[in-house]
CSV table of C-alpha atoms in Angstrom, one decimal:
chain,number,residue,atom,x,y,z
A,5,UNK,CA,-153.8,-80.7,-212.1
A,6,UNK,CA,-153.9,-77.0,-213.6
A,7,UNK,CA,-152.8,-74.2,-211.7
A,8,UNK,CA,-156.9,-72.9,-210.7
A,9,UNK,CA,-157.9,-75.9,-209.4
A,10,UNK,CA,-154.8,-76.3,-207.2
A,11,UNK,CA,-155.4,-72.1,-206.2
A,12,UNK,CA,-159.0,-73.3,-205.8
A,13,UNK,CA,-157.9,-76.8,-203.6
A,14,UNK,CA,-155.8,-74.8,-201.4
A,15,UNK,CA,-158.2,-71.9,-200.7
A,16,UNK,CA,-161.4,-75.2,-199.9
A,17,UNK,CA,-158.9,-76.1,-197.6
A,18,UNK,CA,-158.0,-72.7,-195.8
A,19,UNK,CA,-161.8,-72.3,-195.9
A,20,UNK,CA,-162.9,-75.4,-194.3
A,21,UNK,CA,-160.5,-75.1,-191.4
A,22,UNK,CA,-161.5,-71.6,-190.9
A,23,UNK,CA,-164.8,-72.8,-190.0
A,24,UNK,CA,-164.0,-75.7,-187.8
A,25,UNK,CA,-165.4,-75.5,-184.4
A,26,UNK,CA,-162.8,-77.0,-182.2
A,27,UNK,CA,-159.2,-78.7,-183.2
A,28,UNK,CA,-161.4,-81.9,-183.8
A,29,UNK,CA,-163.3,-80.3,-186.4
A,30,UNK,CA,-159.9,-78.7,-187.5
A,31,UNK,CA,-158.0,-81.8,-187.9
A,32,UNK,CA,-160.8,-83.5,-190.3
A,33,UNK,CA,-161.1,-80.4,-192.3
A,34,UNK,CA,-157.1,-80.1,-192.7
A,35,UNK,CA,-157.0,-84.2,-193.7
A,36,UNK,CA,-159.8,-84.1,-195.9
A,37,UNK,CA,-158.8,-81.0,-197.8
A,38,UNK,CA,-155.7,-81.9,-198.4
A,39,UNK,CA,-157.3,-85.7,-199.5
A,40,UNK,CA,-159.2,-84.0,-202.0
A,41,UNK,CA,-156.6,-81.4,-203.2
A,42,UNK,CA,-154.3,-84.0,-203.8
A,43,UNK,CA,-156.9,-87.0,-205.4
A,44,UNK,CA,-156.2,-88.8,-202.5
A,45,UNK,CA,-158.0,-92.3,-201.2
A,46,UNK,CA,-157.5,-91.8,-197.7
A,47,UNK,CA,-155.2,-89.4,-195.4
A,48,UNK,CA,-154.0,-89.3,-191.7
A,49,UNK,CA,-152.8,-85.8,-189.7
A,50,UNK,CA,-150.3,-87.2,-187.3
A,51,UNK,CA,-148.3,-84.8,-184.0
A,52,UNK,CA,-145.3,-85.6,-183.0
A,53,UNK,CA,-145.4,-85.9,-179.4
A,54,UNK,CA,-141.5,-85.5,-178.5
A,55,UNK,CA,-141.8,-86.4,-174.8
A,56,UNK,CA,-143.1,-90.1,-175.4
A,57,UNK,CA,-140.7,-90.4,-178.6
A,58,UNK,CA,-144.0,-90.9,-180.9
A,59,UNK,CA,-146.2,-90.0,-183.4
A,60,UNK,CA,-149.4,-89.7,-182.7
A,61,UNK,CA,-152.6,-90.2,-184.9
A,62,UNK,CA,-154.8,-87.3,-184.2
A,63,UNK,CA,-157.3,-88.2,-187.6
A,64,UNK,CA,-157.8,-91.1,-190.3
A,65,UNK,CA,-160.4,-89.8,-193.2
A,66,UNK,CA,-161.3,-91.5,-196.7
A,67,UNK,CA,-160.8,-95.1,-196.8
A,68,UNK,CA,-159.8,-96.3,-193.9
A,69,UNK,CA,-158.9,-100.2,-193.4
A,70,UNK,CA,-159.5,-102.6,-190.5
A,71,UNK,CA,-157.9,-100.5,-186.9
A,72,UNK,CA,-158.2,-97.4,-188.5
A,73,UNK,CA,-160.9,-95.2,-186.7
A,74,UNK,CA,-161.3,-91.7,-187.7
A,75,UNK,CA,-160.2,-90.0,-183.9
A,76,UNK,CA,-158.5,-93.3,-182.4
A,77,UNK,CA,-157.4,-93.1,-179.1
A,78,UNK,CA,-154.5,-95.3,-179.3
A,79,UNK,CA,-152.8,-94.9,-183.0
A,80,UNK,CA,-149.4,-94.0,-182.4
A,81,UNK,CA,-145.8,-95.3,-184.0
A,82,UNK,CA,-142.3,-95.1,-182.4
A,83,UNK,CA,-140.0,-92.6,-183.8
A,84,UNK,CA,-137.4,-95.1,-184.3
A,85,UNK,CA,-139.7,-96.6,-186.8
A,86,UNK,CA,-139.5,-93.9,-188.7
A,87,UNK,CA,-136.4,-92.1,-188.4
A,88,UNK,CA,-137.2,-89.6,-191.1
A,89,UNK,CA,-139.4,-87.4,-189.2
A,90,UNK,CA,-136.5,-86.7,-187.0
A,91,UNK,CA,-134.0,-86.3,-189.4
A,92,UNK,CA,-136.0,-84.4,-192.4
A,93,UNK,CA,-138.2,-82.5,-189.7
A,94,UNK,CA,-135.5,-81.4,-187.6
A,95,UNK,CA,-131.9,-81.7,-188.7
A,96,UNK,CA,-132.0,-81.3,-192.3
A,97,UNK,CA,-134.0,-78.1,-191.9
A,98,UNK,CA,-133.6,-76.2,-188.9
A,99,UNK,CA,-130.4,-74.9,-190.1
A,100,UNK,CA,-132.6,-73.2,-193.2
A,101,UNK,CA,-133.6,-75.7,-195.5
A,102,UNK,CA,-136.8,-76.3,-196.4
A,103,UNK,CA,-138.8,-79.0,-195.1
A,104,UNK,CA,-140.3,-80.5,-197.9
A,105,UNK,CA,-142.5,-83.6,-198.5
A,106,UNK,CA,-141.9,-86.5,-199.9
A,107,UNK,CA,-143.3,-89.4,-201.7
A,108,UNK,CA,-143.1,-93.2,-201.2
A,109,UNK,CA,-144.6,-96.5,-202.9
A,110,UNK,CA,-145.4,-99.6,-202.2
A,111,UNK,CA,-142.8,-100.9,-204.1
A,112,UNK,CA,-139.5,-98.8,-202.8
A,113,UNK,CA,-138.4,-95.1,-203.4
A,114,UNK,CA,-140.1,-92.3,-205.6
A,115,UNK,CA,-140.0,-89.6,-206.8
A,116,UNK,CA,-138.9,-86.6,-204.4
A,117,UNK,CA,-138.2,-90.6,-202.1
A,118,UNK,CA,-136.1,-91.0,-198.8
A,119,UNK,CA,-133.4,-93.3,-199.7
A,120,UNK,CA,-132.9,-95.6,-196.9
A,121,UNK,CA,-135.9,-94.8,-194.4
A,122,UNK,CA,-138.8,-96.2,-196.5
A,123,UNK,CA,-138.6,-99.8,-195.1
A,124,UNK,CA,-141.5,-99.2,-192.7
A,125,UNK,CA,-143.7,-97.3,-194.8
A,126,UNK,CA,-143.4,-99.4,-197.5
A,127,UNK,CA,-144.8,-102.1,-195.3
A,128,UNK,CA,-147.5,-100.2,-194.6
A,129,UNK,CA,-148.6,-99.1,-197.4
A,130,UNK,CA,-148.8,-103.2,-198.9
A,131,UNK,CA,-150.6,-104.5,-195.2
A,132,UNK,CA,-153.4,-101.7,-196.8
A,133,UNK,CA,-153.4,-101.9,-199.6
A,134,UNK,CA,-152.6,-98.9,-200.6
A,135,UNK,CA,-149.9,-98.1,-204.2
A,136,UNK,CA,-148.0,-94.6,-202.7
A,137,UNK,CA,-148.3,-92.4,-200.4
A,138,UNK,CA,-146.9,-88.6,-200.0
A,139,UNK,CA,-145.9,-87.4,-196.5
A,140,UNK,CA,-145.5,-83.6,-195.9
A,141,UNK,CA,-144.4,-81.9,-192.3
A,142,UNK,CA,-146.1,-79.7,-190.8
A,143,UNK,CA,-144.0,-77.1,-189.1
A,144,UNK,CA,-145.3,-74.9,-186.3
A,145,UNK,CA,-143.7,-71.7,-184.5
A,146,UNK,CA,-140.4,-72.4,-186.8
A,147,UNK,CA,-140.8,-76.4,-184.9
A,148,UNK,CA,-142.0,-79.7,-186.6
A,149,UNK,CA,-145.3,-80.1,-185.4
A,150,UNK,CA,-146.0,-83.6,-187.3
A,151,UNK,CA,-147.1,-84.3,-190.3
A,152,UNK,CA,-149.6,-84.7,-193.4
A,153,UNK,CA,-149.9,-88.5,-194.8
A,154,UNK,CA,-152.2,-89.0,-198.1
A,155,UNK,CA,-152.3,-92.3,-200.2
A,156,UNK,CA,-153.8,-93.9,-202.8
A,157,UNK,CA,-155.0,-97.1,-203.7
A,158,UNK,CA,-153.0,-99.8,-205.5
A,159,UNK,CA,-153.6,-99.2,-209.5
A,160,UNK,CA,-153.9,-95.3,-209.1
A,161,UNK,CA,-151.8,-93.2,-210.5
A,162,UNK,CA,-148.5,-92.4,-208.2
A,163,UNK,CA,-148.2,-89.3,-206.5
A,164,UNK,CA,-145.2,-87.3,-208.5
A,165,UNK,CA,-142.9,-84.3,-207.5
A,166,UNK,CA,-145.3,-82.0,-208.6
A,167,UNK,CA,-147.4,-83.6,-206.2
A,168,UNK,CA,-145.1,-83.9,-203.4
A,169,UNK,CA,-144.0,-80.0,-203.6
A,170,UNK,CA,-147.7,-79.1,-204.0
A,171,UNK,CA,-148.5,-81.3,-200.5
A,172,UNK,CA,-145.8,-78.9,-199.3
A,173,UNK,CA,-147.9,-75.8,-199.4
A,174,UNK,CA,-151.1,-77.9,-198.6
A,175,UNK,CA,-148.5,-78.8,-195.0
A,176,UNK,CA,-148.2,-74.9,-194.6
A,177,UNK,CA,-152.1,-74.2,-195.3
A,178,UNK,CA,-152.6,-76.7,-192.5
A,179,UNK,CA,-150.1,-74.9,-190.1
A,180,UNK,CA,-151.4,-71.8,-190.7
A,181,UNK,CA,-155.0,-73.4,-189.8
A,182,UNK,CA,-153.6,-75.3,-186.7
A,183,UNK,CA,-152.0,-72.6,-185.3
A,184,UNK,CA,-155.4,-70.5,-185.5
A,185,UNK,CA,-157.4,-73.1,-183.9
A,186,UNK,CA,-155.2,-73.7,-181.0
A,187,UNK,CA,-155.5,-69.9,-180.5
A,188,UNK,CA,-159.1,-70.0,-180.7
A,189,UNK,CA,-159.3,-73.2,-178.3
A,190,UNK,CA,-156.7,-71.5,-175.7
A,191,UNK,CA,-159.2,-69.0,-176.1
A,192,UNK,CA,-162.7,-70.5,-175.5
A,193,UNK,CA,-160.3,-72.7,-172.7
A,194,UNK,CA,-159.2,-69.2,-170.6
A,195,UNK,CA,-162.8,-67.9,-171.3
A,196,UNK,CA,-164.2,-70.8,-169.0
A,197,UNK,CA,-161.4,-71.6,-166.7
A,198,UNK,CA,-160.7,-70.0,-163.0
A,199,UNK,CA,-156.7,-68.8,-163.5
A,200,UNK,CA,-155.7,-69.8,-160.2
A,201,UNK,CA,-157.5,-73.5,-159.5
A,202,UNK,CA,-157.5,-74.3,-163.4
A,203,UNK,CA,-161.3,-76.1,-162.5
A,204,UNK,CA,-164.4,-74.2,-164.5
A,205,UNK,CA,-165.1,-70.8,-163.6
A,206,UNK,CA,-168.7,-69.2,-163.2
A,207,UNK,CA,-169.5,-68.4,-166.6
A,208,UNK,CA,-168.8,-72.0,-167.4
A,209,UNK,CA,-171.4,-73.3,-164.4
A,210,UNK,CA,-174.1,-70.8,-165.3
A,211,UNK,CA,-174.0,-71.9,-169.2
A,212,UNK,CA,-173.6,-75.9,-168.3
A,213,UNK,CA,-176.3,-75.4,-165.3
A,214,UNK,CA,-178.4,-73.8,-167.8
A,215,UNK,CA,-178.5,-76.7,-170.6
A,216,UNK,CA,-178.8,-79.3,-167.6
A,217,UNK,CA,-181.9,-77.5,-166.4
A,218,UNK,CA,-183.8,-77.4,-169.9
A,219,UNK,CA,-182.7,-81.1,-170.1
A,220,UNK,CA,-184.0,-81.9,-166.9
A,221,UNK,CA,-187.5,-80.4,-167.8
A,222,UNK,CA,-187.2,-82.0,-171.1
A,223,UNK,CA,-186.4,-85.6,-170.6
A,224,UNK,CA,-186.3,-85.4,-166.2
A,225,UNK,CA,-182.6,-86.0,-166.5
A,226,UNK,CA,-181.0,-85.8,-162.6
A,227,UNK,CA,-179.0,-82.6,-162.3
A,228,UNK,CA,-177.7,-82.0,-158.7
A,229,UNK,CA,-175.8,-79.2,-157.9
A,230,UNK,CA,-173.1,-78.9,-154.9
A,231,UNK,CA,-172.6,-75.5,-153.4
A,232,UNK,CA,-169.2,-74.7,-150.8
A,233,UNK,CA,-167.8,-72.4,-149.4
A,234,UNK,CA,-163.8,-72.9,-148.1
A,235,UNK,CA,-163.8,-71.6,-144.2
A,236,UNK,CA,-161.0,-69.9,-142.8
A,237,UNK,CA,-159.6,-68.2,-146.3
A,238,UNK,CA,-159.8,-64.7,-144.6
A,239,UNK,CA,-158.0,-65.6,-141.6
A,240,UNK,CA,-154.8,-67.3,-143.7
A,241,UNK,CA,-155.1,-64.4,-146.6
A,242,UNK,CA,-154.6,-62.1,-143.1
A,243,UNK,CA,-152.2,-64.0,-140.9
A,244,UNK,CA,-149.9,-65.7,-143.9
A,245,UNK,CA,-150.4,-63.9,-146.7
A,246,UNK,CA,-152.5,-63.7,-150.0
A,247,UNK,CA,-149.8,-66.3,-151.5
A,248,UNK,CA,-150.6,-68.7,-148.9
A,249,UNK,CA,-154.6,-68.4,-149.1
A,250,UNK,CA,-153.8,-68.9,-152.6
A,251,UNK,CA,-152.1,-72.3,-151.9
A,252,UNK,CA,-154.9,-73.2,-150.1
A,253,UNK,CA,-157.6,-72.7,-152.7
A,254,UNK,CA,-155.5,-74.7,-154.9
A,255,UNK,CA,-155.2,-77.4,-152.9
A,256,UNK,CA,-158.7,-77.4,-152.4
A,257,UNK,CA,-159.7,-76.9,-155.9
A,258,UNK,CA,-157.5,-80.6,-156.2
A,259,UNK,CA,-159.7,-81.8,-153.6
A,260,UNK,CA,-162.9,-80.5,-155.2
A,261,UNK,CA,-161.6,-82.4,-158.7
A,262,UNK,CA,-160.7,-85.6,-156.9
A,263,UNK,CA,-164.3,-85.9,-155.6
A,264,UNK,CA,-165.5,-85.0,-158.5
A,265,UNK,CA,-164.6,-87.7,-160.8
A,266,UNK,CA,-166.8,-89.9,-158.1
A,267,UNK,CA,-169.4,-88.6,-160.5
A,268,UNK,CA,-169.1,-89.1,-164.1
A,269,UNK,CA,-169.4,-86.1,-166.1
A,270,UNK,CA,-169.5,-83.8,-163.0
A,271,UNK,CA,-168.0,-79.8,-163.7
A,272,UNK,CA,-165.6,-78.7,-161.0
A,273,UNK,CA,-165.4,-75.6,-161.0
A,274,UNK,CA,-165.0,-72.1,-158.6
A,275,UNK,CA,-167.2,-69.4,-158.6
A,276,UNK,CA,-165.3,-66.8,-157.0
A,277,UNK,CA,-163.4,-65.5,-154.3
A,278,UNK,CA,-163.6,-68.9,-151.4
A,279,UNK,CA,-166.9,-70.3,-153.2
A,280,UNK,CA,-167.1,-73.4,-155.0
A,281,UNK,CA,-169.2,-76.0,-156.4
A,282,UNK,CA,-169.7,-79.6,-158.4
A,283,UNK,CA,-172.6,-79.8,-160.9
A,284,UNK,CA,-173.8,-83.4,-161.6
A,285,UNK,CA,-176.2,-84.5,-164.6
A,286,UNK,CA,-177.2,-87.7,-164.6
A,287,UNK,CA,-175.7,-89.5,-161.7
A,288,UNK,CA,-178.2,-90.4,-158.3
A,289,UNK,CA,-178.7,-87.7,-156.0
A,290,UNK,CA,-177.4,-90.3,-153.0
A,291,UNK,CA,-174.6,-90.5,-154.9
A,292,UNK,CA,-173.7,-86.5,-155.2
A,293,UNK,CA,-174.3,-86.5,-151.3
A,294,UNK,CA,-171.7,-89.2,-151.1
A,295,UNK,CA,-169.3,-87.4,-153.2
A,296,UNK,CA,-169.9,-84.0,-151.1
A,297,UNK,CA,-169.4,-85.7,-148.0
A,298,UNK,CA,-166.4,-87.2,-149.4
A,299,UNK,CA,-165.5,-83.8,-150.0
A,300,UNK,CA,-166.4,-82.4,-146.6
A,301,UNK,CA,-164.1,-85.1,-145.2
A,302,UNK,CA,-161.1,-84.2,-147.7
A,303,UNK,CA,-161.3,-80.8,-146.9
A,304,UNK,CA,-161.6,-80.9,-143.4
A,305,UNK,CA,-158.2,-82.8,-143.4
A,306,UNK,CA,-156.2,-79.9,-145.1
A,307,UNK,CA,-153.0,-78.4,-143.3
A,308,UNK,CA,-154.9,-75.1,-144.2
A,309,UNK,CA,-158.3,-73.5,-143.7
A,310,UNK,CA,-161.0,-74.7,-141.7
A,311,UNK,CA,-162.8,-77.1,-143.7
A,312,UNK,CA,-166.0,-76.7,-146.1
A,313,UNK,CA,-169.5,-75.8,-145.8
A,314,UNK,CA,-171.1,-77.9,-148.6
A,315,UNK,CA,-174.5,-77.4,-149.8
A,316,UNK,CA,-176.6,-79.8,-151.7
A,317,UNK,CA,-179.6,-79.6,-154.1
A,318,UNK,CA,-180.8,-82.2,-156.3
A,319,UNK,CA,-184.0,-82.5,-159.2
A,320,UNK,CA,-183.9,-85.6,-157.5
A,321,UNK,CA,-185.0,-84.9,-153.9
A,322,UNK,CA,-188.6,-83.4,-153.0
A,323,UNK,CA,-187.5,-79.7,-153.2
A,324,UNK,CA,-190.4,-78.7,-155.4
A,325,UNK,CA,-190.5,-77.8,-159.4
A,326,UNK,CA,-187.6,-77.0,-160.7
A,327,UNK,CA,-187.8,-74.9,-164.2
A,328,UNK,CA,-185.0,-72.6,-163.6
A,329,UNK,CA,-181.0,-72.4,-163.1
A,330,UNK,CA,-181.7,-70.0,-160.5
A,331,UNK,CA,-183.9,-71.7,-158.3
A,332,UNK,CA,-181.7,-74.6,-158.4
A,333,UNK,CA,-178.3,-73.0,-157.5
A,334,UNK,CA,-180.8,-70.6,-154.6
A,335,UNK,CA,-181.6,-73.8,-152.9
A,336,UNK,CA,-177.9,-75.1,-152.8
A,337,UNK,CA,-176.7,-72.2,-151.6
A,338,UNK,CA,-179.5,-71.8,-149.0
A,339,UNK,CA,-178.2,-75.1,-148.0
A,340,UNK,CA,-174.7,-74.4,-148.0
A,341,UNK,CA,-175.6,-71.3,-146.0
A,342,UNK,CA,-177.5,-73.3,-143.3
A,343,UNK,CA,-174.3,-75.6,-143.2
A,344,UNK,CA,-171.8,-72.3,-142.4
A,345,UNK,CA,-174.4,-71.1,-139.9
A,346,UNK,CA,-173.9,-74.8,-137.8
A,347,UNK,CA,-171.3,-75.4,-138.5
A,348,UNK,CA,-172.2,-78.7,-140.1
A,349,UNK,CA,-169.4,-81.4,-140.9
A,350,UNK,CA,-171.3,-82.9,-143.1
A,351,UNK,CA,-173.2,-81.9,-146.5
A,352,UNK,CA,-176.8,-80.2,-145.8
A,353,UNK,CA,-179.2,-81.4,-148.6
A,354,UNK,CA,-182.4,-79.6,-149.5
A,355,UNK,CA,-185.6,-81.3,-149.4
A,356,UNK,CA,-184.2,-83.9,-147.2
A,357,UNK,CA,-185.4,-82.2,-143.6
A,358,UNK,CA,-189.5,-83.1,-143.8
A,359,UNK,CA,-192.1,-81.2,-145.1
A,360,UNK,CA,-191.4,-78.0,-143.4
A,361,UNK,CA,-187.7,-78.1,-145.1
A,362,UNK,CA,-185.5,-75.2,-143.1
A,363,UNK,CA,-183.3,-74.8,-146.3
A,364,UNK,CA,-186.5,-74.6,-148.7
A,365,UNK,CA,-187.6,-72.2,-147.0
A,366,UNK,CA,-184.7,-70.4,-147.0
A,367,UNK,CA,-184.0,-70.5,-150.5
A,368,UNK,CA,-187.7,-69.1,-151.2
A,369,UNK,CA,-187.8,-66.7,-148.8
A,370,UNK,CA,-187.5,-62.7,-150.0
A,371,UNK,CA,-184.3,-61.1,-150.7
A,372,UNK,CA,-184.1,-59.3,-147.6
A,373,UNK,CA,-183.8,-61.5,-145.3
A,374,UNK,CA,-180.9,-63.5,-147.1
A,375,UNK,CA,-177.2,-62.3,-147.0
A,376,UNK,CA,-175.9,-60.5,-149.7
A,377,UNK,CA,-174.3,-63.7,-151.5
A,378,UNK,CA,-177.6,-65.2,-151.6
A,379,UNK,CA,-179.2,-62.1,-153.3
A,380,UNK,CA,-175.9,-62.2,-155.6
A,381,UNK,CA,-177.3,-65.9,-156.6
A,382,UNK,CA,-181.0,-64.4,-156.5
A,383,UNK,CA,-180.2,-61.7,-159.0
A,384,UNK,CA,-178.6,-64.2,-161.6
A,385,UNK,CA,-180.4,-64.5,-165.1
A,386,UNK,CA,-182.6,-67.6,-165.2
């Protein structure tokens, strides 16, 4: 392969995982690339997860044989198996060498071969039929990270050490992109996360509340949304301290999570300060009321605090049109805010108190005459 089309490979690559939108994306565009840059049949990026002793399969592309999926959930290989990756990815380098790749047939050693640690590969490679393969680590923040597998069929010509040192800088390419799309996801991740809790934060709610709304006026799609508020933070921030109201929001936020996962698909998250909530697409609305009461019941049994007034509002109940994110979220927190004012144990639902709903009217009542969190929720963009 001349010089311009290897410049020209490596750059494809480098481009393609610039672009990727998530480390999904990423992965595929750093195992393809580096299938095509190298003539490959098929390739695999693999991470070396230390604290189970294994690596793991994070991609399969090309031609993939019977048990290979492209993101499998389960592809992983003892370390023992192949000794190599924590010999020639650790030892043999750390001190300064370089890490480089190496190449390995279906019939033994190579060039650029591991004497000695090619037993299990070689099997491999013959159960797929597949003539060589050349296997480059990937080393990340000076660590091996994993590594880059490419093969190709039986009858093709065998990768060489031209090839091998050339899947070396493809490896590197691949770091480089890795380590950018971690950043990029630990990004996006911080952007949409509450520090303290680790559930969703507000701007996460308001964008997923948003896309469940237009789906629910779309296709009538259930989207339910639970509104709380934690009681008694003020009175531990002031008697125990800020560290110990922080304890409790934690331990609420765990609570919040736990009941969550009664819904499938449902986003924990906190909104700010002692307010939380659960948004639901999909599931029943009996079944979010079960789920909040749940909740209420959890919450209520903390050391700390004073229990939860929960708020419900559901597409599903008779709480009249729903075409924006706003109204929905007014009429859970209306509901919420009926619940503080008796009280209540239990969840308050919306549309569930007769034709002259209290909370209903609440929620559609003008600004004024709500507290200043309701025209907070009020004033948000629909």
């Amino acid at each position: 392969m001349g010089e311009d089309i290897r410049l020209a490979a490596v750059v494809a690559l480098a481009q393609g995982m610039a672009a990727a939108h998530g480390s999904r994306e990423a992965w595929r565009a750093a195992a393809g690339g580096a299938c095509r840059a190298l003539g490959g049949s098929f390739a695999a990026l693999s991470v070396w997860e230390r604290e189970l002793g294994r690596l793991r399969v994070l991609v399969n592309v090309g031609d993939r044989v019977a048990g290979e999926e492209e993101f499998p959930d389960g592809e992983a290989y003892p370390v023992h198996q192949f000794p190599e990756i924590t010999e020639f990815l650790h030892e043999r380098w750390a001190g300064g060498g370089e890490p480089n790749a190496w190449v390995e047939t279906a019939e033994g050693p190579a060039a650029g071969g591991r004497p000695g640690y090619v037993h299990q590969r070689v099997a491999a490679l013959r159960r797929r039929g597949r003539g060589c393969c050349v296997v480059a680590p990937i080393v990340l923040n000076g660590r091996a990270w994993g590594e880059l597998y490419v093969a190709r069929p039986v009858g093709a010509p065998l990768f060489g050490r031209e090839d091998a040192d050339f899947a070396t800088v493809l490896a590197a390419v691949v770091a480089a992109g890795i380590a950018q799309a971690e950043r990029l996801e630990e990004a996006r991740r911080l952007a949409f996360t509450d520090a303290l809790t680790g559930l969703a934060n507000r701007r996460a709610v308001d964008m997923r509340l948003d896309e469940a709304v237009e789906r629910h006026k779309r296709d009538g799609v259930v989207v339910s949304l639970v509104v709380c508020d934690l009681n008694g933070l003020k009175r531990v921030n002031d008697t125990q301290g800020h560290a110990v109201g922080d304890r409790l929001l934690e331990r609420f936020g765990s609570v919040l999570s736990l009941c969550g996962a009664m819904l499938p698909g449902a986003l924990a998250a906190r909104l700010g300060g002692d307010e939380f909530c659960l948004l639901a697409v999909g599931p029943d609305a009996d079944d979010v009321v079960r789920a909040a009461g749940e909740l209420c019941r959890r919450a209520g049994e903390l050391e700390l605090g004073e229990g939860v007034a929960c708020g419900v509002a559901s597409t599903a109940d008779p709480i009249g049109p729903v075409r924006s994110a706003r109204r929905l979220f007014r009429l859970a927190d209306a509901a919420q805010y009926r619940a503080k004012a008796e009280r209540a144990t239990r969840p308050v639902v919306a549309g569930r108190g007769g034709a002259e709903d209290p909370v209903v009217r609440l929620a559609d009542s003008a600004p004024s005459e709500a507290s200043p969190e309701r025209r907070r929720f009020r004033g948000r963009p629909t």
